[in-house]
XYZ file of C-alpha atoms in Angstrom:
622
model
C 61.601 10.324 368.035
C 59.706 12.737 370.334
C 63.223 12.968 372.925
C 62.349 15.196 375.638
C 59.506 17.191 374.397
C 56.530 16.589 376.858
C 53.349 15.545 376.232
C 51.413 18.348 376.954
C 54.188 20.011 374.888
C 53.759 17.314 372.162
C 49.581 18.068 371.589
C 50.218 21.958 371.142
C 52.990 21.510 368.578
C 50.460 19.379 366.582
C 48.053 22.324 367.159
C 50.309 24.466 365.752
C 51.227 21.893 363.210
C 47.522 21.591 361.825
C 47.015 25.790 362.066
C 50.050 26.412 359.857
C 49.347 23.046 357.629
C 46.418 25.465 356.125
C 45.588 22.640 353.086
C 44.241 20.232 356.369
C 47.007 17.304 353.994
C 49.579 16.484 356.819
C 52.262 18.463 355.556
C 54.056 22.057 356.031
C 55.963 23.837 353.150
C 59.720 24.101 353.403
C 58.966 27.594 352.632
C 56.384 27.532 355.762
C 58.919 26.144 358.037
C 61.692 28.751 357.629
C 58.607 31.482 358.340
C 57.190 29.402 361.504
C 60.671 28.992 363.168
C 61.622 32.504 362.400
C 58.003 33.946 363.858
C 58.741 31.533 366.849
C 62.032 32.658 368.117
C 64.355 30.179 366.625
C 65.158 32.090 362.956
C 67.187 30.062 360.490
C 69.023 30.721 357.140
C 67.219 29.538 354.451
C 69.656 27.459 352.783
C 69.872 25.613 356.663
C 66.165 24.810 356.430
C 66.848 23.731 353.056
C 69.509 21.222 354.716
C 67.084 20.095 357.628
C 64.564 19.645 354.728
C 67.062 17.762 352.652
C 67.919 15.181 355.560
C 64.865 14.136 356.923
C 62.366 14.928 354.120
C 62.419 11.181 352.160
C 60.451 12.067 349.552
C 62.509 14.942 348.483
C 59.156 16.856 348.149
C 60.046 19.957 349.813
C 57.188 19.547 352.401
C 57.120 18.551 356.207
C 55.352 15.371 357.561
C 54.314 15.838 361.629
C 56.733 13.169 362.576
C 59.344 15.298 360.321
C 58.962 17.875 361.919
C 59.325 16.663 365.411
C 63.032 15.370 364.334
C 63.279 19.298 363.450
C 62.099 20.130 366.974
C 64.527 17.904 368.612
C 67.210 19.214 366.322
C 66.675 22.735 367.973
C 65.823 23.113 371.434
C 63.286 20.838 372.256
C 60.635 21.250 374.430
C 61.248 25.409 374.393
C 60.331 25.337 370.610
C 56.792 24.765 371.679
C 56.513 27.816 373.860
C 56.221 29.941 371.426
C 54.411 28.417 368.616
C 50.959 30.061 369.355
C 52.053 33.993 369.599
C 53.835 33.108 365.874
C 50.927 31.770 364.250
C 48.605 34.382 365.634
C 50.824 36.940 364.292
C 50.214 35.615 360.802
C 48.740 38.181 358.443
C 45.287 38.045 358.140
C 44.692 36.188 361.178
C 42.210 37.319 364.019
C 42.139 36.656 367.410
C 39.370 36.361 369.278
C 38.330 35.245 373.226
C 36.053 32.326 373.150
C 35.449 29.252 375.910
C 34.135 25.993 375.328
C 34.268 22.732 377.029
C 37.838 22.099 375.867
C 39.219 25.543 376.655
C 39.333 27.371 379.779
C 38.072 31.442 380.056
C 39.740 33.587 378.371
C 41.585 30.956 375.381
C 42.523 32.759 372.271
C 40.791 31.078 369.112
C 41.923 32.662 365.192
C 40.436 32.556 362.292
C 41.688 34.261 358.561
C 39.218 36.773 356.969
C 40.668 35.554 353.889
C 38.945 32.894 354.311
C 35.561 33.990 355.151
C 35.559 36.187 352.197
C 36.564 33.108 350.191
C 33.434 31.198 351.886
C 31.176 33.561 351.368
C 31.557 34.048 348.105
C 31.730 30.447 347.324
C 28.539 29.793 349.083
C 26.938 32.574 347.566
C 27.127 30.913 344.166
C 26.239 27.775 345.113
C 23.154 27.881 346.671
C 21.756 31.443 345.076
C 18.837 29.471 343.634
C 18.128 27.319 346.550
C 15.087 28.386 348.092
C 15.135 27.484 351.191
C 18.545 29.612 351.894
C 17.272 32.916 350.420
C 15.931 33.700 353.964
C 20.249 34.189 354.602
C 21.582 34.907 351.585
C 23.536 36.754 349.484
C 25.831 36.729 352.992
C 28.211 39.739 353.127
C 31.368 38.622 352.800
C 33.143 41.129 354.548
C 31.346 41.403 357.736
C 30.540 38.380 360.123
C 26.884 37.195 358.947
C 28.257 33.995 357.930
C 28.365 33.071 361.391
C 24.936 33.955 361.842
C 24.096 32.494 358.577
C 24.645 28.994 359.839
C 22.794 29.201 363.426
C 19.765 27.178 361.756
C 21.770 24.886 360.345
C 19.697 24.760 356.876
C 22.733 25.939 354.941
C 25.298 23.591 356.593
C 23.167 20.887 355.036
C 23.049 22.385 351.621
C 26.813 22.809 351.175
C 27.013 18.947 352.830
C 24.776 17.086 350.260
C 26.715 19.823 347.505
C 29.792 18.365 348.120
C 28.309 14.690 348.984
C 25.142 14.027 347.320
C 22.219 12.724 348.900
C 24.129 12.551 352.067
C 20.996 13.772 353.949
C 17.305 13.639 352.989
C 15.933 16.839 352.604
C 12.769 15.409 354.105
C 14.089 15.718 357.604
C 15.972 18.944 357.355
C 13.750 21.663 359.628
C 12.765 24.363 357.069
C 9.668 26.089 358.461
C 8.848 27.132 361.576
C 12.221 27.922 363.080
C 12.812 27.554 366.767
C 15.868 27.043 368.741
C 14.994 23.182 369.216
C 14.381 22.720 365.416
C 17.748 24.600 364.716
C 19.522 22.412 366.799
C 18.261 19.326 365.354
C 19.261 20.572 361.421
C 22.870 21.337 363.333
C 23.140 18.202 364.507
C 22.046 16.437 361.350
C 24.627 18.689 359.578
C 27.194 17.381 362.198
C 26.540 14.017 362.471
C 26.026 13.981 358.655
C 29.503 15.745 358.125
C 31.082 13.458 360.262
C 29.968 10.277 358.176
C 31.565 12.027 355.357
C 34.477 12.278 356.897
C 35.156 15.229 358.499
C 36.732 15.884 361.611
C 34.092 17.228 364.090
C 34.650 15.157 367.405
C 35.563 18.496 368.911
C 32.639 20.671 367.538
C 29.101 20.901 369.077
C 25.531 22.128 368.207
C 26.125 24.907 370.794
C 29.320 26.030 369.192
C 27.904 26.715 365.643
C 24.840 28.164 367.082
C 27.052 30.390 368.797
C 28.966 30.814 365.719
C 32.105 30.491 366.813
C 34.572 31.629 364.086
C 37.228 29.298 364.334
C 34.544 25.980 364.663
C 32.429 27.447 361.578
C 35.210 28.472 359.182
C 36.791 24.667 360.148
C 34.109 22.776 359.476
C 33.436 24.646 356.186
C 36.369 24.092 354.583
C 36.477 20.228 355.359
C 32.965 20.413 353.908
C 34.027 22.196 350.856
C 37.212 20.625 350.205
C 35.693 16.832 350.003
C 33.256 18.486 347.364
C 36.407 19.811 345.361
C 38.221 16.960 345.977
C 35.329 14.439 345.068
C 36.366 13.681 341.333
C 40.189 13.732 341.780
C 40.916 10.296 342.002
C 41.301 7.981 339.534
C 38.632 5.387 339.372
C 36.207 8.629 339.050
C 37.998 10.311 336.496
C 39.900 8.020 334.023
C 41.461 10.794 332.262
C 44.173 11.313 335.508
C 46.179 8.320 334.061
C 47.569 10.700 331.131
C 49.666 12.276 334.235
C 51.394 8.972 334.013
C 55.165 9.235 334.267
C 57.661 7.077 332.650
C 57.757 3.219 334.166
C 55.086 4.255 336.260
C 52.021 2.327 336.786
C 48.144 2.975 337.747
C 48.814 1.635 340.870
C 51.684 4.404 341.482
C 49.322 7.006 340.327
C 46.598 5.248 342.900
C 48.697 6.194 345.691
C 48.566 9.848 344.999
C 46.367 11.977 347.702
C 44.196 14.672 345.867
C 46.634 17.366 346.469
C 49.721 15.139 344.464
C 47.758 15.063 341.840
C 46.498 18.582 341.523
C 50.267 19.241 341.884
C 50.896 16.872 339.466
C 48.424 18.024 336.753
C 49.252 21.998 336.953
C 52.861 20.670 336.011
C 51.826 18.477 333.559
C 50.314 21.934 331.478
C 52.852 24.124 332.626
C 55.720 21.597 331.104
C 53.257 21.264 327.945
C 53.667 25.182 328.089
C 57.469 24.735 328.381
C 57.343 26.286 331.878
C 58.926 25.799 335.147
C 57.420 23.252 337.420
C 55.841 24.440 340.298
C 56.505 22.229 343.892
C 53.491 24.057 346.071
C 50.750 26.435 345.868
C 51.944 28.886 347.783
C 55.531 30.502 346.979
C 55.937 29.336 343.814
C 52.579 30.935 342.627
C 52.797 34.015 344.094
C 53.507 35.637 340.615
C 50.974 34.213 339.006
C 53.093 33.777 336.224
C 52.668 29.944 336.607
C 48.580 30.155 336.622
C 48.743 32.518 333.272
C 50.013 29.551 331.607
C 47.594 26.492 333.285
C 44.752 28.931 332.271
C 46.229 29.226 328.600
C 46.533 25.911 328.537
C 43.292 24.431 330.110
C 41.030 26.646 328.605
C 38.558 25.962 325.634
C 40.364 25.573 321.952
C 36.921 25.389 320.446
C 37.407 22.022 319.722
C 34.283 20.657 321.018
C 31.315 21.667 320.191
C 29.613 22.265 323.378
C 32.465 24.342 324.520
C 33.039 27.568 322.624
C 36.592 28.662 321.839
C 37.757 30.974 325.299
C 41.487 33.133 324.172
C 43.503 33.868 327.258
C 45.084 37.162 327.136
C 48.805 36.625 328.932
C 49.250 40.709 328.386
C 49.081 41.000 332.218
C 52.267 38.828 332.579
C 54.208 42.304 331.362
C 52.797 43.580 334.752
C 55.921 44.492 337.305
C 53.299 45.101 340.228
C 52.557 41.579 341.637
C 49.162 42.380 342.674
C 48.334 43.581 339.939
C 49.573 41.212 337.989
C 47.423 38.610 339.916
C 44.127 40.864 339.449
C 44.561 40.675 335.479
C 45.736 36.881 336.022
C 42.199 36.563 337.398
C 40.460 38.362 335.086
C 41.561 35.903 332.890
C 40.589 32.866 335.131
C 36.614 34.663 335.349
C 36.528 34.513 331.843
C 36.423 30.954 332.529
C 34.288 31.454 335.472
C 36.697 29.876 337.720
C 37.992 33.189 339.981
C 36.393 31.798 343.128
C 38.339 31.243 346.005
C 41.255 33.675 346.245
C 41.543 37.488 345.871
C 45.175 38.875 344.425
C 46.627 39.256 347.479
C 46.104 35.762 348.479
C 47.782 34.706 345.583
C 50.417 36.925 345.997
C 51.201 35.983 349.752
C 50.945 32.368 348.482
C 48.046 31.496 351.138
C 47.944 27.466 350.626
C 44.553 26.432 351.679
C 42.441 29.040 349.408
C 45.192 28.497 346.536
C 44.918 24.988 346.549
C 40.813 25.359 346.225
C 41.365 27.826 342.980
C 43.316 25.223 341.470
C 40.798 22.452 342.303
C 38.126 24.600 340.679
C 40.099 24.932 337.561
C 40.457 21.243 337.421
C 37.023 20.612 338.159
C 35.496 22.799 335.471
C 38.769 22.144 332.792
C 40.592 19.484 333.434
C 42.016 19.377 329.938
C 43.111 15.583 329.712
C 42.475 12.922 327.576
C 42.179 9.537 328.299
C 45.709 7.144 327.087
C 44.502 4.944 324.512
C 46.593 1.632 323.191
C 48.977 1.833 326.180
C 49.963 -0.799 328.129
C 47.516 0.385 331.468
C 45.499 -2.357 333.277
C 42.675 -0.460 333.546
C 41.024 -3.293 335.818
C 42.932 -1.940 338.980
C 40.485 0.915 338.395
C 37.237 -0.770 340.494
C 36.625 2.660 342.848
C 36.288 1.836 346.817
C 33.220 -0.025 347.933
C 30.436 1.465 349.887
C 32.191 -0.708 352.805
C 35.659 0.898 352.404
C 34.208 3.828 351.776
C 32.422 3.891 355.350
C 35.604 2.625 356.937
C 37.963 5.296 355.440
C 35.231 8.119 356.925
C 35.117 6.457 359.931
C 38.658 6.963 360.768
C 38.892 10.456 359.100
C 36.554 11.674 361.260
C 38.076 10.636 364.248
C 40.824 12.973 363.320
C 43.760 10.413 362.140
C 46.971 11.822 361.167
C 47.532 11.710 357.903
C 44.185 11.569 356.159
C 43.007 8.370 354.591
C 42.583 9.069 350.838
C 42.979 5.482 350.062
C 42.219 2.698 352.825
C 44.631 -0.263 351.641
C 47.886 2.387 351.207
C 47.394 4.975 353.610
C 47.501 1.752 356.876
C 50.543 -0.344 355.132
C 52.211 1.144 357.746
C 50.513 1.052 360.752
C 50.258 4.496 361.585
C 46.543 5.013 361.278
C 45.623 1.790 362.836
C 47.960 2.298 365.787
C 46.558 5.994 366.454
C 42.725 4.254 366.059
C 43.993 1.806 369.065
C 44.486 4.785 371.109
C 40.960 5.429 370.106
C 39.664 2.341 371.700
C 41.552 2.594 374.554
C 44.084 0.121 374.314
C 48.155 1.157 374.843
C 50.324 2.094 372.352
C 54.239 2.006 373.461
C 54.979 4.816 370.865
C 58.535 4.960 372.219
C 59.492 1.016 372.164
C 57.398 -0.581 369.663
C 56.855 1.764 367.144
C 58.868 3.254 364.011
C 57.845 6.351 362.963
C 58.076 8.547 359.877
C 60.444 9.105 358.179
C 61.422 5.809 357.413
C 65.241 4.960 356.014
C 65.823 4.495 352.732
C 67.192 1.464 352.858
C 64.507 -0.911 355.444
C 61.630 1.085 354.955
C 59.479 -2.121 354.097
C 60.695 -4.345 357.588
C 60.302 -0.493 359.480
C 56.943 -0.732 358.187
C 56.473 -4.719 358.649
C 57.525 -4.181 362.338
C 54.561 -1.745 362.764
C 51.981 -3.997 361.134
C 53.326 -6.681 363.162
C 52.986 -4.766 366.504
C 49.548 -3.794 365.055
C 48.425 -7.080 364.948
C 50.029 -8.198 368.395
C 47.639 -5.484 370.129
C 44.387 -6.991 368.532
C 45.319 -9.978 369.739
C 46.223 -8.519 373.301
C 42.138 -7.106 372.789
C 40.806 -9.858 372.490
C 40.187 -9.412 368.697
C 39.636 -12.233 366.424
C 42.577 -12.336 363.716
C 43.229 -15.792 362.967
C 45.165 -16.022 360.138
C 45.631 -12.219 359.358
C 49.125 -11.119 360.006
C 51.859 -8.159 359.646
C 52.675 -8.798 356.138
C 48.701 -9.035 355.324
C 48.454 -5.206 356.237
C 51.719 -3.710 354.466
C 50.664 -5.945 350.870
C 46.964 -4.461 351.564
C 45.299 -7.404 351.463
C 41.847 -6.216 351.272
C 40.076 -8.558 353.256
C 42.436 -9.386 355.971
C 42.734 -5.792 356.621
C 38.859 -4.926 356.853
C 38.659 -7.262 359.326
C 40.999 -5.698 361.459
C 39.505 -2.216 360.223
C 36.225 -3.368 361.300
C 37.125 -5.282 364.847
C 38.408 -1.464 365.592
C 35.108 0.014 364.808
C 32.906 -2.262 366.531
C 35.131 -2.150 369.512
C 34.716 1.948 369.235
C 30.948 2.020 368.724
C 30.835 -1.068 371.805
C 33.126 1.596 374.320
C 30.682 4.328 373.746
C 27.678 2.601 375.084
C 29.689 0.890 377.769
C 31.180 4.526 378.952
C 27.540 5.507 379.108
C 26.471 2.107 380.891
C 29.378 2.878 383.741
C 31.517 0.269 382.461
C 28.735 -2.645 381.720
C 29.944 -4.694 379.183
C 27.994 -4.402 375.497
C 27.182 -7.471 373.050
C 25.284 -7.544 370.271
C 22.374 -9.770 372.019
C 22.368 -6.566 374.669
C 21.917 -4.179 372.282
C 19.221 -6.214 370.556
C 17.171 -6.702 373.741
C 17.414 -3.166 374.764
C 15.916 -2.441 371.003
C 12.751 -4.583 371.209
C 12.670 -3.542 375.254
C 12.462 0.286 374.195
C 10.224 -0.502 371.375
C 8.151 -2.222 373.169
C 7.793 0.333 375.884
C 6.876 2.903 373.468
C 4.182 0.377 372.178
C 5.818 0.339 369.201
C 4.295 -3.756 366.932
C 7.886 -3.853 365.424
C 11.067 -6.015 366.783
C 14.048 -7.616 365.478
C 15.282 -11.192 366.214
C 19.059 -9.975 365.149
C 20.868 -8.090 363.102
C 20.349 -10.177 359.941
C 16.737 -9.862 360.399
C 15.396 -9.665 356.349
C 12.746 -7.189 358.071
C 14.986 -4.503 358.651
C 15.353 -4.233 355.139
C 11.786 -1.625 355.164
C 13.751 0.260 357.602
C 10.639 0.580 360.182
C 12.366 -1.174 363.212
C 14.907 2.108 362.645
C 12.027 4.509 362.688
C 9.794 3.377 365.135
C 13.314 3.238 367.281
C 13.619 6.672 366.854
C 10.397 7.446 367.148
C 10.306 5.997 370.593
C 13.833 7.587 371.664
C 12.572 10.760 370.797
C 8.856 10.698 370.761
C 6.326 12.092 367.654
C 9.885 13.062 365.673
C 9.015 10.609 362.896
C 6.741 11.851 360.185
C 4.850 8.868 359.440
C 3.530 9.840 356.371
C 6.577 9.434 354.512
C 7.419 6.103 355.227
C 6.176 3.413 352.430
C 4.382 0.489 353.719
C 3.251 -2.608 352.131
C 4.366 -4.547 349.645
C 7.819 -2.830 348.740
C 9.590 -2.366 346.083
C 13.567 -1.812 346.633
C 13.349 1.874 345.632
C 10.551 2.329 348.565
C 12.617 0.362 350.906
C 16.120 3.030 349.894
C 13.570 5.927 350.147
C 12.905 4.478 354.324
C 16.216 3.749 354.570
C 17.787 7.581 353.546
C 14.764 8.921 355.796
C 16.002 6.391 358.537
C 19.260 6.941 358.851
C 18.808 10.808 358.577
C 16.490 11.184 361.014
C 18.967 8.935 363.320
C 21.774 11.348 362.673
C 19.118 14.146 363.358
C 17.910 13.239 366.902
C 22.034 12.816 367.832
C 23.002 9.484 366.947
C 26.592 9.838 364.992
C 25.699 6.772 362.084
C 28.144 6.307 359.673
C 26.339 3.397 357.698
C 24.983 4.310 354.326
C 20.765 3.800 353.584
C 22.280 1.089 351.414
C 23.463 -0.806 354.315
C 19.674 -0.811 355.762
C 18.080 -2.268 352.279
C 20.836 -5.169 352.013
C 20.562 -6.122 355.913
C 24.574 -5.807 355.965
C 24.979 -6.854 359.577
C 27.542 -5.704 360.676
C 26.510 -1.766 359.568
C 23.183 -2.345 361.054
C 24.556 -3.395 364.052
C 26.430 -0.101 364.481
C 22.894 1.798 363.720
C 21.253 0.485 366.375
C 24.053 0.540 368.885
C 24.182 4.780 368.252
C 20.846 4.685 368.478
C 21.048 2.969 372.150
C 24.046 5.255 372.754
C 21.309 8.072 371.989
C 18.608 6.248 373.938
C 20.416 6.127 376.734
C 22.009 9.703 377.155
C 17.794 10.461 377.696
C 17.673 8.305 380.730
């Protein structure tokens, strides 16, 4: 697919990619495209783009997958395309440069970041943690100068918009409030990082030493991955039962299932504006820029007085009458503040369609009035509707944070074919012949299921060439989603991840899990710590004190012993060790995606990747 287009080549267009892909989904707007290739040198007509959209887009969506997009680029002039991709997107409006270094850049690399979006940020911030206490030390932040970036040296609001958009995600316990210095800053950062991470964000590029530094582009990044998982948190089906009246004809909840969050925001703002008799919209970005299409959602979604806990709210459309666009946008909002939903974008981000902000505002408005009502006496299995385990759940992060391409909103569909699983080999260091042994996206029409079945089956040939254990799981197993058959591959992947870190760090010594459980009780015992585990089913692991007094003796008199229960427990004192634990292990630098949960149960294989980041921390101290 890629033709001649070089590697090096190859990794900045997917720079590019993700800069003008501003929603973070995986996609670029038709609309996007014919601005990026005229910015870049290489103008089109529109109604060609339309044709280069209408051939290799499958889903007829009017949006751009990566992969599509690289057909594009070989359409055109291959490798020259790439050239030019970074002075177009830094001409963007909006956009500033700025100088910056870091380990990944050399002096004098130009970084960008949107003011838009800080002043959407800011704002949004603002409101959500004005009564928090232990932020009024930085806030209100002005949104129109740069103390955001200073804002979130300490760390201390990082972790408040984390556990916002993920509750409970970290224990306030072990977040540094008093007594500020640069080593207890650094330790809330990297409990904000490592925490953000086992929520799923991409951070495997960002440091401590970045967001102390407050570097623009880093900060206003890992914000809006933050943010968006807290507006995206109740869009999905099994949380929100109501989504299945979006249902189209001899369509089934499974179908609906296999929406991402942004389908079915899409999907819902044209299921009011048809209601309204309007126009469906395909994006929001051109095709809101007139805000003619939100006057309606907000006429629609708003109050009818119908319940009693929600007073009656009349949306005036006069503003629709306005002939100045801006304008019309600023009474549009007006409107959507009477509902106390104008967060997010100013009128002139509606009207130059910016997607990432747009998309939040209409995530808000669903959030706050969704406006649907649960089908009754249909013919729905609602049993489909079980919601991912706490397993799954860890899994899906897992690979999200690692950066995957697209983003796993749904374990089973998102890897039926291949895609994510091959790109988490490359992750563990094993080959992937990309240009052999791999179909990619788009897939034809007709063979898209043995395209895909190839994948799975190549998938499954390269855990077998590692050594994995996969008796009895096969290509077809992955494509039908067969949950157990693929969690075991899922989960061979992550061990085999966690296992390369320590070995990297151990010069190449190889890592099993009696290794790692030797080096535990060794450093334990070192420290003169009473506690020790015999394995990683050990039923005393459930207190969670083999965890503490681990970390106590990586990183010594960290551990406030005072809030650990001892005793006799009961299972609520053994989840309140357990959320301390696996904070403070995220706090001290060890990047833990298992849940407190995992700790209480003795789940073995979750605690085995606890203690292994916790040797991968103990051992960076050596």
């Amino acid at each position: 697919m890629s033709g001649n287009i070089s590697k090096e080549d190859m990794e900045e267009m997917r720079e590019s990619f993700g800069k003008i892909d501003l929603d973070g989904n995986g996609y670029i707007c038709d609309y996007e495209l014919h601005e990026l290739l005229k910015e870049s040198g290489h103008p089109l007509p529109r109604y060609m783009v339309r044709e280069i959209v209408q051939k290799l887009d499958r889903d007829k969506d009017n949006r751009i997958s990566f992969e599509e997009f690289l057909a594009i680029v070989k359409e055109l002039k291959g490798s020259e395309i790439a050239k030019t991709f970074r002075k177009a997107i830094n001409k963007k409006e909006g956009i500033l440069a700025i100088g910056g270094t870091s380990e990944l850049s050399s002096e004098g690399t130009q970084h960008s970041f949107s003011e838009e979006e800080r002043y959407a940020f800011v704002n949004w911030i603002n409101t959500a943690l004005e009564n928090d206490p232990d932020c009024q030390h930085v806030l209100p932040m002005d949104p129109n100068t740069e103390s955001l970036f200073k804002s979130v040296k300490d760390g201390i609001v990082l972790c408040k918009m984390i556990n916002l958009s993920v509750p409970d995600t970290i224990d306030e316990r072990t977040i540094n409030k008093k007594k500020r210095t640069l080593f207890t800053e650094q330790e809330n950062l990297n409990l904000a990082l490592n925490s953000a991470s086992a929520i799923g964000c991409h951070v495997v590029n960002i440091g401590a030493l970045d967001l102390s530094e407050g570097k623009p582009h880093l900060v206003l990044g890992l914000l809006w991955q933050i943010i968006k998982i807290g507006l995206f948190a109740d869009i999905e089906l099994s949380r929100n039962e109501a989504l299945a009246a979006l249902l189209r004809d001899g369509e089934t909840l499974e179908d609906l299932m296999k929406l991402s969050p942004e389908e079915l925001l899409l999907r819902w703002a044209n299921y009011h504006l048809e209601n309204a008799g309007q126009p469906k919209i395909n994006n929001f970005s051109s095709d809101i820029k007139d805000s003619r299409a939100y006057f309606h959602l907000l006429n629609q979604i708003s109050p009818k007085g119908t319940d009693e806990d929600q007073p009656r709210i009349d949306i005036s459309m006069a503003g629709l009458s306005e002939k100045d666009d801006v304008k019309r946008a600023e009474a549009m909002l007006q409107q959507a503040d009477r509902l106390g939903c104008r967060q997010f974008v100013t009128p002139n981000d509606v009207v130059s369609g910016n997607p990432k902000l747009n998309l939040a505002f209409v995530a808000n408005l669903f959030n706050k009035y969704p406006a649907l009502t649960k089908p009754e006496n249909e013919d729905i299995d609602w049993g489909l509707l079980e919601g991912e385990t706490r397993e799954e759940r860890t899994f899906r992060n897992w690979m999200n944070s690692l950066g995957v391409n697209p983003h796993v909103n749904h374990l089973y569909g998102d890897l039926q074919d291949a895609m994510v699983i091959l790109q988490l080999y490359e992750k563990i260091k094993v080959c992937v012949d990309w240009n052999n042994k791999v179909n990619m996206p788009p897939y034809p029409k007709l063979g898209t299921y043995m395209k895909k079945l190839e994948n799975c089956n190549y998938a499954v040939e390269l855990g077998r060439e590692a050594k994995f254990s996969l008796v009895g799981i096969a290509g077809g197993d992955l494509i039908d989603g067969n949950p157990t058959l693929t969690l075991a591959l899922v989960w061979q992947l992550m061990r085999r991840y966690t296992l390369n870190v320590l070995e990297d760090l151990g010069e190449g010594q190889k890592v099993n899990d009696d290794i790692i459980v030797k080096w535990v009780n060794k450093t334990l015992a070192e420290a003169g710590k009473t506690t020790k585990i015999s394995s990683f089913k050990d039923k005393e692991i459930s207190s969670s004190m083999a965890v503490l007094e681990l970390i106590d003796a990586i990183q010594p008199n960290c551990v406030d012993y005072d809030l650990i229960k001892t005793g006799s427990l009961s299972e609520d004192d053994k989840l309140e060790n357990a959320k301390y634990a696996v904070s403070m292990a995220r706090k001290i630098g060890a990047r833990v995606y298992a849940l407190p949960e995992d700790l209480v149960e003795v789940r073995c294989k979750m605690v085995m990747t606890v203690f292994a980041c916790l040797m991968g921390r103990g051992m960076k101290r050596c």
